[in-house]
Amino acid sequence: MRITQEEIAEIAEVSRGTVDRVLHNRPGVNKDVRLRVNNIIKALDYTPNVAGQALVCRKRNLFFGVMISPNIQTSIEEVRREVFIQVEELRAWGIELNIEVTTASNASEQLKQLDCLLKQGIDGIAIAQVFEKSVAEKLNELMANGIPVITFYQDLDNIRRICHVGQDDSKAGEISSGLFDLILPRNSKVAIISDFSEFICQKYREEGFFRRLRSSGSSITVVESAENLGQDLLSFKLVSEICKKYPDLKGIYITGTGAEGLGKALKSSEMHSQVQVISHELSPSVIKLMEEGIVKFSICHNPLRQGSMAIQLLFKFVFRKIKPVNEKYYVEPDIITYECL
Amino acid sequence: MRITQEEIAEIAEVSRGTVDRVLHNRPGVNKDVRLRVNNIIKALDYTPNVAGQALVCRKRNLFFGVMISPNIQTSIEEVRREVFIQVEELRAWGIELNIEVTTASNASEQLKQLDCLLKQGIDGIAIAQVFEKSVAEKLNELMANGIPVITFYQDLDNIRRICHVGQDDSKAGEISSGLFDLILPRNSKVAIISDFSEFICQKYREEGFFRRLRSSGSSITVVESAENLGQDLLSFKLVSEICKKYPDLKGIYITGTGAEGLGKALKSSEMHSQVQVISHELSPSVIKLMEEGIVKFSICHNPLRQGSMAIQLLFKFVFRKIKPVNEKYYVEPDIITYECL
DNA sequence: TTGTATGCGTTATCAC
DNA sequence: GTGATAACGCATACAA
């Protein structure tokens, strides 16, 4: 049987009210009493019964904002479905959690949405990609005002947040490189295409890729590493050029978006049956290329699971005041092949 | 704001007590009244507030049994750790759930453990593998007596249970076959080794493997399909023979246990760098073979996640009386390579 | 056959 | 500064 406030009050020879005040750091309690009660709380390892809290807190509703960017390559409907499951689960416990899912593809949109959420009185924010410093600053401001922020999917340096939920990109890069060694003949030439190599995740993926090549003594040579700036047209051009330059190219590792342009280039160069492609995530264009047999593997970090993890951590923090123990949480990478779809 | 018993009582112009009696199908309420109340409950889509229930039910503790077999290839400590997390989570809500994790490797041990659990007054059972009909019959009996049973990891025909949590083995087989097509040269010869092909999961894996070979028009030929009866010695013998018989063998798909014997055979035949192995799950011997570069892929169905899913469903059923909507729940297969370890 | 009272643990609002 | 008390939604024992 767990310890209750009532019991603490009894032991400390005070009333429940006082215990409550101590627990919530509210003023109006003698220093000595506070210390005594606090000691008992610690000694008996008291933790509140969440059911009791849930029952009381039926008055005020919670309100979270989930901000995603198109880059997470999952449809907003899917995110909503995932969110719905969690909201329903909490509803069963009598807790009304409202979650507004918005999508933005640039900084100014994000800022506008943040302002809108703030006006409605937000209790917490999970954000999948922070586009610019201006947004980061805004989020820092929120944190300073006691509104918790969790970043997921893509992190940013110098941003204040209670934690980050993401993937181990460097490991993902290692896995890709290992996969190439399994499917390519010896001494193969491989090219790497990123969209913006400055994006942390892509930088780490590439790093991991190279690290394993070295450490495993792989025979693969990376002949080119180019940026398509997230544009399919540029992607097409780049890959076409590379194909011309290296007619014996055997593999392409695409760490970000732009798979569609890549696919077209391979087909128009008639290299699509010779070049094996490994990509990340499961955008519609990647799925299509898998069905066509051009993309052989895609390494995914279920953005849905990341999102729901973020919401759970956010809820725990807001409702139960439990701070995430880790600064970063990783979801395991999923290796996807055509048969997995 | 959700609807409450109180409100239903008000609308039906009866007391809370009566509503409660109707909700719990207890006797002592007029037929007409019962009908009226029931209609209101349905019309307003009433669902109980679990927090309220949790608060009341602090008196009686719940007691679940989790029975695993060595075949699930996860250490009992890991299972306990996983169980612990869930128990703590419920504890936070004031619900004391006791879970006893036992491991048995044959039917008579399982029967003994079941009896032991029954004597202690069990509220539900999650079982990872049912060895014989005698155990299945015992479980059917429990179900008849209102003690819910969930099977996970491995199912059995003709067993009564509220649902099953497992994997889509046929899909797993398809994935393996797809992987072979990616890593093997054209027209390769492949052998399949199972331990007991009568085990449902292995049967389905093999079926899926063959199905995809046919449907995709693969150039792979399966030259042999043998059973090692779960014995490493037999596994060694079988694989040695196969290696001798097919010196140009390129791949082995091992659907069950016995990887250690297989590895030794490949090494002693000096075929280990020529033959690519795909296996299932992550037993210590599989991990070792991956590190040695012999096993290239292993397809896993996180038994831990299966177990925790089973417990969650069990809890939902026992505590909230919510029957699982599906008869079978599948976890997604994980494709594991050396770099994933 | 029906209604009422009590308690579960927490929070918040009074009163002292 | 401190203590008592009324909800919150539910289950149950008891009263009518």
XYZ file of C-alpha atoms (C1' of nucleotides) in Angstrom:
714
model
C 0.000 0.000 0.000
C 1.364 3.348 -1.023
C 1.885 6.237 1.371
C -0.645 9.084 1.234
C -0.708 12.752 2.176
C -3.004 11.856 5.034
C -0.434 9.513 6.514
C 2.335 12.047 6.132
C 0.177 14.581 7.952
C -0.392 12.120 10.763
C 3.304 11.346 11.183
C 4.311 15.001 11.008
C 1.450 15.882 13.350
C 0.094 18.521 11.027
C -2.966 18.694 8.825
C -3.339 17.584 5.224
C -3.534 21.230 4.242
C -0.038 21.881 5.484
C 1.335 18.821 3.767
C -0.281 20.019 0.576
C 1.296 23.431 0.952
C 4.706 21.890 1.460
C 4.291 19.560 -1.456
C 3.388 22.387 -3.795
C 5.924 24.821 -2.441
C 3.187 27.211 -1.492
C 3.854 29.936 1.062
C 2.248 30.163 4.465
C 3.996 27.440 6.411
C 6.557 27.652 9.183
C 10.142 26.962 8.169
C 10.678 24.218 10.713
C 7.404 22.523 9.879
C 8.222 22.671 6.180
C 11.576 21.044 6.795
C 10.059 18.339 8.981
C 7.357 17.524 6.484
C 9.800 17.573 3.608
C 12.033 15.124 5.396
C 9.182 12.724 5.949
C 8.132 13.026 2.327
C 11.616 12.134 1.230
C 12.144 9.423 3.787
C 8.921 7.643 2.889
C 9.458 8.273 -0.818
C 6.035 9.756 -1.249
C 4.652 10.064 -4.747
C 1.178 11.404 -5.358
C -1.576 9.088 -6.483
C -2.234 10.251 -10.015
C -5.798 8.936 -9.925
C -6.572 11.346 -7.126
C -5.003 14.196 -9.021
C -6.835 13.275 -12.186
C -10.125 13.315 -10.345
C -9.576 16.797 -9.016
C -8.123 18.273 -12.164
C -11.267 17.650 -14.157
C -11.952 21.337 -13.940
C -9.187 22.652 -16.093
C -8.381 21.156 -19.466
C -4.919 20.724 -20.853
C -3.926 22.104 -24.210
C -0.893 21.009 -26.190
C 0.381 22.110 -29.559
C 2.111 19.725 -31.910
C 3.944 21.465 -34.727
C 5.223 19.339 -37.552
C 6.983 20.191 -40.771
C 6.485 18.532 -44.155
C 9.981 17.107 -43.780
C 8.878 14.517 -41.265
C 7.396 12.730 -44.236
C 4.275 11.503 -42.520
C 0.860 12.797 -43.386
C -0.791 15.118 -40.927
C -3.754 12.758 -40.808
C -1.542 9.975 -39.546
C -0.157 12.226 -36.852
C -3.671 13.185 -35.859
C -4.672 9.538 -35.639
C -1.720 8.798 -33.388
C -2.522 11.818 -31.236
C -6.157 10.787 -31.033
C -5.274 7.418 -29.511
C -3.366 9.056 -26.704
C -5.985 11.689 -26.076
C -8.652 9.001 -25.809
C -6.514 7.038 -23.391
C -6.218 10.054 -21.098
C -9.895 10.827 -21.516
C -10.657 7.421 -20.064
C -8.880 8.592 -16.939
C -10.973 11.713 -16.862
C -8.297 13.999 -18.203
C -9.268 16.260 -21.045
C -6.268 16.924 -23.210
C -6.672 19.028 -26.293
C -4.025 18.782 -28.956
C -3.796 21.046 -31.935
C -1.670 19.663 -34.731
C -0.330 22.230 -37.150
C 2.070 22.037 -40.022
C 4.440 24.757 -41.150
C 7.142 24.815 -43.773
C 9.002 27.952 -42.796
C 9.947 30.107 -39.871
C 7.379 32.851 -40.300
C 4.536 30.339 -40.401
C 5.857 28.738 -37.249
C 6.062 32.073 -35.468
C 2.506 32.911 -36.443
C 1.243 29.558 -35.216
C 3.140 29.890 -31.949
C 1.525 33.257 -31.329
C -1.868 31.801 -32.074
C -1.306 28.925 -29.635
C -0.076 31.300 -26.975
C -3.216 33.380 -27.225
C -5.288 30.275 -26.606
C -3.302 29.506 -23.470
C -1.048 26.605 -24.357
C 0.297 24.180 -21.709
C 3.074 22.611 -23.748
C 4.535 22.318 -27.208
C 6.076 19.484 -29.185
C 7.815 20.689 -32.298
C 9.312 18.547 -35.017
C 11.569 21.021 -36.717
C 12.718 24.487 -35.801
C 13.501 26.356 -38.967
C 15.351 29.424 -37.819
C 16.923 31.172 -34.891
C 13.934 33.461 -34.602
C 11.735 30.471 -33.784
C 14.304 29.084 -31.397
C 14.348 32.391 -29.565
C 10.595 32.397 -29.317
C 10.685 28.889 -27.866
C 13.349 29.880 -25.374
C 11.048 32.658 -24.310
C 8.191 30.209 -23.802
C 10.403 27.959 -21.708
C 11.357 30.953 -19.603
C 7.667 31.608 -19.041
C 7.122 28.076 -17.810
C 5.631 26.608 -20.965
C 7.530 23.404 -21.653
C 8.870 22.685 -25.115
C 9.951 19.316 -26.449
C 11.687 19.030 -29.780
C 11.385 15.845 -31.738
C 12.574 14.429 -35.027
C 15.051 17.242 -35.603
C 16.997 19.020 -32.920
C 18.717 22.374 -33.012
C 21.767 23.605 -31.164
C 21.360 26.249 -28.501
C 17.675 25.728 -28.009
C 16.114 25.421 -24.598
C 13.743 22.472 -24.200
C 12.927 19.968 -21.515
C 14.242 17.180 -23.755
C 14.574 15.959 -27.296
C 13.098 12.846 -28.886
C 14.877 11.685 -31.986
C 17.061 9.177 -33.640
C 20.683 8.187 -33.518
C 21.599 9.496 -36.943
C 25.191 8.516 -36.732
C 24.143 4.927 -36.097
C 21.716 5.138 -38.993
C 24.608 6.161 -41.234
C 26.616 3.192 -40.033
C 23.744 0.871 -40.809
C 23.433 2.245 -44.345
C 27.076 1.728 -44.965
C 26.834 -1.830 -43.648
C 23.907 -2.508 -45.962
C 25.849 -1.299 -48.975
C 28.632 -3.696 -48.114
C 26.084 -6.499 -48.122
C 24.465 -5.711 -51.453
C 27.306 -4.255 -53.507
C 30.196 -6.104 -55.132
C 33.723 -5.376 -53.937
C 35.351 -2.050 -54.776
C 32.071 -0.354 -55.623
C 31.700 3.350 -56.161
C 29.039 5.138 -54.157
C 27.751 8.715 -54.156
C 26.095 10.556 -51.284
C 23.304 13.063 -51.836
C 22.026 15.242 -49.021
C 19.601 18.132 -49.205
C 21.178 20.559 -46.786
C 24.266 19.028 -45.284
C 24.106 21.619 -42.542
C 21.026 19.902 -41.092
C 22.317 18.121 -38.047
C 20.739 14.802 -38.848
C 22.215 14.604 -42.317
C 25.612 15.653 -41.100
C 25.580 12.849 -38.557
C 24.287 10.299 -41.039
C 27.114 11.074 -43.393
C 29.619 11.007 -40.566
C 28.399 7.615 -39.407
C 28.534 6.337 -42.956
C 32.167 7.304 -43.373
C 33.157 6.180 -39.906
C 31.979 2.641 -40.489
C 33.538 2.499 -43.950
C 36.865 3.246 -42.322
C 36.508 1.107 -39.225
C 35.308 -1.960 -41.102
C 37.905 -1.663 -43.813
C 35.212 -1.569 -46.461
C 36.209 -1.643 -50.110
C 33.589 0.950 -51.006
C 34.757 4.302 -52.373
C 32.647 7.400 -51.976
C 33.217 9.266 -55.190
C 30.999 12.255 -54.641
C 29.045 14.028 -51.927
C 26.603 16.627 -53.165
C 23.732 18.802 -51.949
C 20.412 19.072 -53.761
C 19.027 21.821 -51.483
C 15.834 19.831 -51.163
C 14.908 20.520 -54.769
C 13.963 17.633 -56.992
C 15.100 19.457 -60.086
C 18.546 20.006 -58.669
C 18.534 16.437 -57.476
C 17.837 15.295 -61.021
C 20.648 17.407 -62.415
C 23.183 16.339 -59.818
C 22.481 12.653 -60.184
C 22.482 12.870 -63.966
C 25.896 14.468 -63.883
C 27.244 11.939 -61.447
C 25.954 9.107 -63.589
C 27.717 10.529 -66.602
C 30.912 11.083 -64.672
C 30.949 7.630 -63.094
C 29.404 5.129 -65.492
C 30.455 2.356 -63.122
C 28.630 3.861 -60.132
C 27.031 1.148 -58.020
C 25.237 2.922 -55.196
C 23.688 6.174 -54.028
C 23.013 7.057 -50.419
C 20.436 9.810 -50.178
C 20.330 11.184 -46.656
C 17.497 13.665 -47.076
C 14.730 14.637 -49.484
C 14.892 14.756 -53.244
C 14.437 11.068 -53.968
C 12.020 11.721 -56.781
C 14.525 13.697 -58.843
C 17.127 11.057 -58.131
C 14.848 8.318 -59.406
C 14.085 10.178 -62.614
C 17.771 10.815 -63.229
C 18.650 7.157 -62.770
C 15.913 6.086 -65.131
C 16.790 8.603 -67.809
C 20.462 7.619 -67.583
C 19.383 3.982 -67.743
C 21.458 3.253 -64.658
C 18.525 2.295 -62.447
C 19.206 -1.432 -62.586
C 22.887 -0.988 -61.893
C 22.723 1.557 -59.080
C 21.340 0.528 -55.689
C 19.801 3.282 -53.622
C 19.495 3.518 -49.857
C 17.415 6.320 -48.440
C 15.847 7.543 -45.213
C 12.244 7.711 -44.100
C 9.201 6.741 -46.127
C 7.929 9.641 -48.177
C 5.491 8.811 -50.959
C 8.273 9.197 -53.509
C 10.546 6.816 -51.612
C 7.739 4.277 -51.420
C 7.191 4.582 -55.136
C 10.886 4.083 -55.829
C 10.891 1.022 -53.596
C 8.009 -0.434 -55.540
C 9.956 0.188 -58.715
C 12.909 -1.629 -57.214
C 15.219 1.359 -57.300
C 15.417 2.092 -53.580
C 16.489 -1.118 -51.885
C 16.479 -0.050 -48.252
C 15.142 2.902 -46.359
C 16.107 3.551 -42.784
C 13.241 5.014 -40.828
C 12.790 6.523 -37.426
C 9.091 6.264 -37.033
C 8.174 9.932 -36.657
C 4.821 8.838 -35.280
C 6.400 7.004 -32.392
C 8.655 9.966 -31.813
C 5.678 12.267 -31.721
C 3.709 10.145 -29.308
C 6.745 9.760 -27.095
C 7.090 13.537 -27.074
C 3.464 13.957 -26.065
C 3.782 11.386 -23.307
C 6.837 13.111 -21.891
C 5.106 16.446 -22.172
C 2.066 15.163 -20.331
C 4.171 13.610 -17.609
C 5.943 16.904 -17.163
C 2.892 19.147 -17.171
C 0.494 16.994 -15.224
C 2.738 15.051 -12.908
C 5.628 17.487 -12.850
C 8.052 14.737 -13.721
C 11.054 16.039 -15.598
C 12.444 13.715 -18.280
C 15.517 12.004 -16.851
C 17.392 12.037 -20.130
C 18.183 15.013 -22.271
C 17.762 12.964 -25.431
C 15.565 9.987 -26.174
C 16.246 7.825 -29.171
C 13.923 5.548 -31.061
C 15.469 2.541 -32.742
C 15.999 2.759 -36.487
C 13.797 0.555 -38.673
C 15.319 -0.986 -41.762
C 12.597 -1.129 -44.385
C 12.577 -3.163 -47.576
C 9.929 -3.482 -50.250
C 8.441 -6.518 -48.522
C 7.908 -4.516 -45.326
C 5.571 -2.026 -46.955
C -16.813 17.363 -20.009
C -17.545 13.660 -19.830
C -20.838 12.228 -18.657
C -20.947 10.724 -15.156
C -23.093 8.216 -13.309
C -24.548 11.067 -11.320
C -25.768 12.780 -14.455
C -27.245 9.586 -15.829
C -29.099 9.120 -12.556
C -30.472 12.643 -12.802
C -31.697 12.187 -16.353
C -33.232 8.789 -15.636
C -34.735 10.150 -12.449
C -33.265 7.403 -10.325
C -30.466 7.298 -7.814
C -26.777 6.698 -8.422
C -27.159 3.313 -6.763
C -29.583 2.143 -9.400
C -27.377 3.346 -12.214
C -24.529 1.468 -10.656
C -26.605 -1.697 -10.448
C -27.548 -1.412 -14.084
C -23.983 -0.729 -15.138
C -22.705 -3.803 -13.343
C -25.597 -6.008 -14.327
C -26.464 -6.563 -10.716
C -29.929 -7.795 -9.751
C -32.503 -5.835 -7.822
C -33.736 -3.329 -10.323
C -37.050 -3.067 -12.135
C -37.028 -4.232 -15.747
C -38.410 -0.998 -17.125
C -36.013 1.105 -15.120
C -33.094 -1.029 -16.233
C -34.087 -0.594 -19.854
C -34.512 3.143 -19.454
C -31.167 3.582 -17.751
C -29.441 1.343 -20.252
C -30.795 3.390 -23.098
C -29.506 6.587 -21.598
C -26.107 5.013 -21.004
C -25.906 4.013 -24.632
C -27.319 7.229 -25.981
C -24.863 9.362 -24.037
C -22.031 6.934 -24.707
C -21.112 6.692 -21.051
C -17.725 5.296 -20.153
C -16.563 5.136 -16.558
C -13.857 7.466 -15.347
C -10.964 5.123 -14.703
C -9.439 7.501 -12.179
C -12.530 7.111 -10.025
C -12.392 3.356 -10.346
C -8.698 3.290 -9.576
C -9.270 5.285 -6.433
C -11.886 2.903 -5.161
C -10.095 -0.282 -6.123
C -7.127 0.445 -3.923
C -8.362 -2.226 -1.605
C -7.812 -5.266 -3.730
C -4.567 -5.879 -5.552
C -4.276 -7.418 -8.980
C -2.112 -10.421 -9.659
C -0.935 -11.498 -13.101
C 1.247 -14.380 -14.169
C 3.613 -14.123 -17.107
C 4.891 -17.461 -18.291
C 7.735 -17.464 -20.780
C 9.715 -20.255 -22.367
C 13.436 -20.241 -23.149
C 12.496 -20.160 -26.825
C 11.553 -16.517 -26.714
C 15.282 -15.848 -26.616
C 15.162 -12.980 -24.181
C 16.558 -13.238 -20.705
C 14.090 -13.434 -17.861
C 15.770 -10.413 -16.307
C 14.949 -8.354 -19.343
C 11.336 -9.456 -19.187
C 11.232 -8.545 -15.515
C 12.642 -5.119 -16.268
C 9.996 -4.535 -18.902
C 7.278 -5.737 -16.532
C 8.615 -3.521 -13.775
C 8.188 -0.390 -15.868
C 4.539 -1.115 -16.433
C 3.867 -2.064 -12.840
C 5.425 1.201 -11.684
C 3.332 3.145 -14.153
C 0.141 1.634 -12.737
C 1.385 2.106 -9.204
C 1.584 5.821 -9.906
C -2.147 5.662 -10.535
C -2.675 3.908 -7.246
C -3.156 0.473 -8.746
C -1.153 -2.303 -7.213
C -0.434 -4.911 -9.841
C 1.676 -7.885 -8.927
C 3.275 -9.828 -11.725
C 5.032 -13.124 -11.304
C 7.316 -14.018 -14.191
C 8.117 -17.695 -14.507
C 9.953 -19.689 -17.098
C 9.229 -23.256 -18.090
C 10.676 -25.446 -20.789
C 8.135 -28.231 -20.872
C 4.483 -28.990 -20.306
C 4.696 -30.527 -16.843
C 6.580 -27.517 -15.502
C 3.959 -25.242 -16.985
C 1.136 -27.227 -15.404
C 2.808 -27.102 -12.026
C 3.319 -23.363 -12.271
C -0.258 -22.813 -13.351
C -1.508 -24.702 -10.319
C 0.744 -22.651 -8.098
C -0.557 -19.400 -9.565
C -4.137 -20.559 -9.218
C -3.676 -21.242 -5.543
C -2.458 -17.695 -5.049
C -5.575 -16.337 -6.732
C -4.487 -15.187 -10.149
C -6.374 -12.490 -12.097
C -4.897 -13.110 -15.527
C -2.215 -14.950 -17.423
C 0.035 -14.085 -20.339
C 1.802 -17.103 -21.740
C 4.494 -17.113 -24.398
C 4.399 -20.708 -25.475
C 1.997 -23.536 -24.780
C 3.879 -26.783 -25.035
C 1.198 -29.407 -25.107
C -2.489 -30.051 -25.293
C -2.609 -30.748 -21.577
C -1.574 -27.163 -20.897
C -3.988 -25.840 -23.479
C -6.799 -27.721 -21.778
C -5.840 -26.293 -18.433
C -5.901 -22.808 -19.905
C -9.297 -23.420 -21.483
C -10.498 -24.385 -18.036
C -9.159 -21.139 -16.575
C -10.912 -19.139 -19.275
C -14.128 -20.966 -18.460
C -13.676 -19.932 -14.833
C -13.352 -16.293 -15.815
C -9.590 -16.005 -15.585
C -8.442 -14.379 -18.812
C -5.571 -15.833 -20.788
C -3.539 -14.088 -23.467
C -1.048 -15.971 -25.565
C 1.905 -14.154 -27.011
C 4.923 -14.918 -29.149
C 3.651 -18.344 -30.127
C 0.042 -19.267 -30.659
C -1.609 -22.648 -30.655
C -4.633 -23.878 -32.534
C -7.782 -24.686 -30.619
C -6.869 -22.754 -27.532
C -9.269 -20.401 -25.838
C -7.826 -16.991 -25.058
C -9.045 -13.422 -25.124
C -6.511 -12.632 -27.847
C -3.067 -13.357 -29.156
C -0.102 -11.022 -29.502
C 2.468 -12.098 -32.027
C 4.096 -11.544 -35.318
C 3.165 -11.922 -38.941
C 5.432 -14.863 -39.668
C 4.399 -15.197 -43.232
C 5.423 -11.606 -43.846
C 8.689 -12.253 -42.051
C 9.359 -15.097 -44.463
C 8.671 -12.822 -47.403
C 11.099 -10.271 -46.047
C 13.845 -12.884 -45.683
C 13.371 -14.008 -49.212
C 13.510 -10.410 -50.405
C 16.752 -9.888 -48.499
C 18.339 -12.909 -50.122
C 17.501 -11.506 -53.511
C 19.307 -8.337 -52.547
C 22.503 -9.902 -51.261
C 22.883 -13.027 -53.416
C 23.990 -13.223 -57.041
C 21.518 -14.480 -59.634
C 20.589 -18.172 -59.682
C 21.813 -18.818 -56.167
C 21.135 -21.976 -54.236
C 19.633 -21.627 -50.796
C 18.804 -24.120 -48.035
C 16.192 -23.776 -45.309
C 16.724 -25.122 -41.808
C 13.928 -25.216 -39.268
C 13.894 -26.815 -35.850
C 10.410 -28.267 -35.769
C 8.603 -27.364 -38.936
C 5.346 -28.215 -37.204
C 5.663 -25.095 -35.054
C 3.169 -22.704 -36.536
C 5.546 -19.793 -36.790
C 8.172 -21.707 -38.693
C 5.635 -23.194 -41.024
C 4.377 -19.723 -41.874
C 7.865 -18.305 -42.276
C 8.738 -20.985 -44.782
C 5.454 -20.519 -46.581
C 6.004 -16.783 -46.863
C 9.522 -17.375 -48.103
C 8.351 -19.608 -50.917
C 5.380 -17.464 -51.768
C 7.504 -14.411 -52.432
C 10.081 -16.395 -54.382
C 7.286 -17.422 -56.731
C 5.437 -14.132 -56.905
C 8.548 -12.058 -57.524
C 9.966 -14.422 -60.094
C 13.142 -14.772 -58.079
C 16.056 -16.694 -59.541
C 16.802 -18.340 -56.195
C 16.474 -22.111 -55.915
C 15.744 -23.747 -52.600
C 17.744 -26.924 -52.746
C 16.947 -28.373 -49.372
C 14.602 -27.944 -46.437
C 15.601 -29.802 -43.285
C 14.726 -30.048 -39.583
C 17.319 -29.944 -36.825
C 14.832 -30.692 -34.024
C 16.249 -27.787 -32.068
C 19.505 -29.675 -31.487
C 22.780 -27.973 -32.291
C 24.499 -31.261 -32.937
C 21.931 -32.265 -35.501
C 22.108 -28.792 -36.935
C 25.836 -29.202 -37.373
C 25.432 -32.554 -39.107
C 22.675 -31.384 -41.422
C 24.476 -28.265 -42.528
C 27.750 -30.152 -43.013
C 26.003 -32.612 -45.276
C 24.280 -29.889 -47.223
C 27.566 -28.070 -47.702
C 29.144 -31.197 -49.067
C 26.221 -31.906 -51.327
C 26.006 -28.357 -52.685
C 29.470 -26.838 -52.805
C 28.006 -23.852 -54.640
C 25.463 -23.111 -51.907
C 25.051 -19.386 -51.418
C 22.551 -18.940 -48.600
C 20.902 -20.567 -45.606
C 17.650 -19.434 -44.045
C 17.328 -20.704 -40.496
C 13.798 -20.205 -39.261
C 14.249 -21.458 -35.699
C 16.937 -22.376 -33.188
C 20.174 -24.231 -33.838
C 22.214 -21.366 -35.234
C 25.278 -22.343 -33.233
C 25.583 -25.762 -34.860
C 24.999 -24.172 -38.226
C 27.803 -21.701 -37.656
C 30.248 -24.427 -36.655
C 29.357 -26.488 -39.683
C 29.907 -23.579 -42.034
C 33.249 -22.812 -40.478
C 34.472 -26.386 -40.529
C 33.398 -26.745 -44.152
C 35.132 -23.444 -44.864
C 31.986 -22.170 -46.544
C 31.348 -19.364 -44.066
C 32.527 -16.608 -46.366
C 30.563 -17.956 -49.282
C 27.258 -18.712 -47.581
C 25.088 -15.856 -46.317
C 22.828 -16.674 -43.414
C 19.533 -15.068 -42.475
C 17.989 -16.004 -39.149
C 15.256 -15.018 -36.738
C 15.378 -13.400 -33.323
C 18.504 -12.463 -31.402
C 19.722 -15.323 -29.274
C 23.275 -15.062 -27.942
C 24.479 -17.491 -30.575
C 22.865 -15.472 -33.364
C 24.501 -12.323 -32.031
C 27.854 -14.070 -31.973
C 27.425 -15.237 -35.546
C 26.513 -11.727 -36.602
C 29.666 -10.408 -35.026
C 31.608 -13.034 -36.938
C 29.939 -11.866 -40.128
C 28.216 -15.172 -40.808
C 24.649 -14.166 -40.091
C 23.915 -11.127 -42.233
C 20.353 -10.377 -41.211
C 18.097 -11.480 -38.402
C 14.412 -10.721 -38.408
C 13.121 -10.040 -34.921
C 9.764 -9.590 -33.321
C 10.666 -7.907 -30.107
C 9.341 -10.404 -27.573
C 9.579 -7.729 -24.907
C 7.188 -5.467 -26.738
C 4.915 -8.411 -27.306
C 4.953 -9.206 -23.621
C 4.203 -5.687 -22.524
C 1.432 -5.433 -25.078
C -0.039 -8.633 -23.655
C 0.068 -7.233 -20.135
C -1.551 -3.998 -21.219
C -4.368 -5.836 -22.934
C -4.763 -8.084 -19.922
C -4.978 -5.127 -17.581
C -7.470 -3.361 -19.785
C -9.604 -6.468 -19.784
C -9.428 -7.223 -16.080
C -9.618 -3.734 -14.699
C -11.668 -1.886 -17.240
C -13.522 -4.859 -18.670
C -12.552 -3.870 -22.183
C -12.300 -6.854 -24.465
C -9.537 -6.662 -27.103
C -11.160 -5.709 -30.388
C -8.887 -7.899 -32.455
C -8.294 -11.583 -32.078
C -4.651 -11.187 -33.063
C -2.249 -8.314 -32.579
C 0.922 -8.146 -34.592
C 4.126 -6.315 -33.849
C 6.139 -5.136 -36.816
C 9.194 -7.178 -37.732
C 12.600 -5.609 -37.131
C 15.347 -6.252 -39.632
C 18.600 -6.390 -37.701
C 22.121 -6.160 -39.079
C 25.453 -6.192 -37.302
C 25.480 -2.409 -37.122
C 22.141 -2.408 -35.290
C 23.483 -4.366 -32.332
C -36.880 -2.564 -5.545
C -34.663 1.721 -4.636
C -31.986 5.500 -2.311
C -28.265 7.185 0.753
C -23.889 7.421 3.005
C -19.073 6.595 3.181
C -14.402 6.446 1.539
C -10.657 6.268 -1.974
C -6.314 10.606 -2.515
C -5.930 14.963 -4.124
C -6.653 19.918 -4.547
C -8.591 24.233 -3.381
C -11.264 27.201 -0.555
C -12.587 28.628 3.579
C -12.278 29.753 8.466
C -9.487 30.425 12.445
C 0.470 29.836 9.882
C -2.542 26.276 10.244
C -6.603 23.177 10.159
C -11.035 21.708 8.490
C -13.917 20.739 4.563
C -16.034 20.282 0.058
C -15.652 18.535 -4.259
C -13.936 15.118 -8.192
C -16.377 9.922 -10.031
C -16.896 5.511 -8.557
C -18.056 1.287 -5.738
C -20.185 -0.621 -1.924
C -22.408 -1.374 2.318
C -26.378 -0.254 4.459
C -31.003 1.776 5.152
C -35.671 2.230 3.704
